[in-house]
GROMACS .gro file of C-alpha atoms in nm:
model
   92
    1MET     CA    1   6.481   5.080  14.626
    2PHE     CA    2   6.131   4.941  14.649
    3PHE     CA    3   6.239   4.628  14.460
    4THR     CA    4   6.516   4.570  14.712
    5TYR     CA    5   6.254   4.549  14.987
    6ILE     CA    6   6.053   4.303  14.779
    7TYR     CA    7   6.359   4.084  14.724
    8TRP     CA    8   6.442   4.089  15.093
    9LEU     CA    9   6.086   3.992  15.183
   10ILE     CA   10   6.097   3.706  14.934
   11LEU     CA   11   6.433   3.596  15.071
   12LEU     CA   12   6.307   3.598  15.430
   13ARG     CA   13   5.994   3.406  15.331
   14ARG     CA   14   6.202   3.149  15.147
   15ILE     CA   15   6.439   3.112  15.443
   16TYR     CA   16   6.141   3.064  15.674
   17THR     CA   17   5.980   2.796  15.459
   18THR     CA   18   6.287   2.600  15.348
   19LYS     CA   19   6.510   2.668  15.651
   20GLU     CA   20   6.809   2.727  15.420
   21ILE     CA   21   6.959   3.022  15.233
   22THR     CA   22   7.024   2.985  14.863
   23PHE     CA   23   7.360   3.133  14.774
   24THR     CA   24   7.252   3.293  14.445
   25PHE     CA   25   6.953   3.473  14.590
   26ALA     CA   26   7.139   3.596  14.897
   27THR     CA   27   7.422   3.723  14.679
   28PHE     CA   28   7.173   3.908  14.462
   29CYS     CA   29   7.009   4.075  14.763
   30VAL     CA   30   7.341   4.182  14.910
   31SER     CA   31   7.463   4.317  14.576
   32SER     CA   32   7.141   4.513  14.527
   33LEU     CA   33   7.183   4.669  14.871
   34LYS     CA   34   7.540   4.756  14.780
   35LEU     CA   35   7.424   4.921  14.459
   36ASN     CA   36   7.166   5.125  14.650
   37PHE     CA   37   7.435   5.237  14.892
   38PHE     CA   38   7.659   5.345  14.604
   39PHE     CA   39   7.367   5.526  14.442
   40PHE     CA   40   7.302   5.730  14.758
   41PHE     CA   41   7.675   5.793  14.791
   42LEU     CA   42   7.680   5.920  14.433
   43MET     CA   43   7.386   6.148  14.507
   44TYR     CA   44   7.570   6.274  14.814
   45ILE     CA   45   7.875   6.357  14.601
   46LEU     CA   46   7.659   6.530  14.340
   47ILE     CA   47   7.496   6.745  14.608
   48ILE     CA   48   7.836   6.840  14.747
   49ILE     CA   49   7.959   6.931  14.399
   50SER     CA   50   7.648   7.138  14.329
   51PHE     CA   51   7.693   7.340  14.648
   52VAL     CA   52   8.062   7.391  14.573
   53VAL     CA   53   7.976   7.519  14.227
   54CYS     CA   54   7.707   7.749  14.370
   55TYR     CA   55   7.951   7.896  14.620
   56TRP     CA   56   8.217   7.921  14.354
   57ARG     CA   57   7.986   8.121  14.127
   58PHE     CA   58   7.857   8.313  14.430
   59PRO     CA   59   7.510   8.410  14.310
   60ILE     CA   60   7.310   8.688  14.468
   61GLU     CA   61   7.118   8.444  14.690
   62PHE     CA   62   7.430   8.380  14.899
   63PHE     CA   63   7.509   8.745  14.980
   64TRP     CA   64   7.347   8.709  15.320
   65LEU     CA   65   7.624   8.465  15.411
   66ILE     CA   66   7.885   8.740  15.412
   67ASN     CA   67   7.754   8.893  15.735
   68SER     CA   68   7.648   8.570  15.903
   69SER     CA   69   7.817   8.237  15.967
   70SER     CA   70   8.117   8.124  15.765
   71TRP     CA   71   8.078   7.941  15.438
   72PHE     CA   72   8.250   7.635  15.574
   73PHE     CA   73   8.015   7.616  15.874
   74HIS     CA   74   7.712   7.658  15.649
   75PHE     CA   75   7.844   7.386  15.418
   76LEU     CA   76   7.884   7.150  15.717
   77ILE     CA   77   7.525   7.219  15.818
   78ILE     CA   78   7.411   7.124  15.468
   79LEU     CA   79   7.609   6.800  15.484
   80LYS     CA   80   7.465   6.718  15.827
   81ASP     CA   81   7.110   6.783  15.705
   82TYR     CA   82   7.159   6.555  15.408
   83CYS     CA   83   7.292   6.278  15.633
   84SER     CA   84   6.997   6.312  15.869
   85PHE     CA   85   6.759   6.303  15.573
   86PHE     CA   86   6.933   5.994  15.436
   87PHE     CA   87   6.900   5.810  15.768
   88SER     CA   88   6.542   5.925  15.821
   89ILE     CA   89   6.443   5.748  15.498
   90PHE     CA   90   6.533   5.412  15.651
   91LEU     CA   91   6.410   5.482  16.004
   92ILE     CA   92   6.059   5.599  15.916
   0.00000   0.00000   0.00000
């Protein structure tokens, strides 16, 4: 992810100095951003699968959920927290 920022800074500096965008470099920057997006999407899917497996096995740590909110509502809260964490990475 850090290298993507470096490439974008180099691209912006090159655009500023030459007043033109090279097609190869711009394509590389866009493809690297796309790969980072797919990586975070993969991590999101892996987190969802891990929570599904944990609920499926139902370990002792989740017994408190029986008398509190529903599993589905708790799962939605986890998904919302992950999304807010994902967006906070780019906003901070």
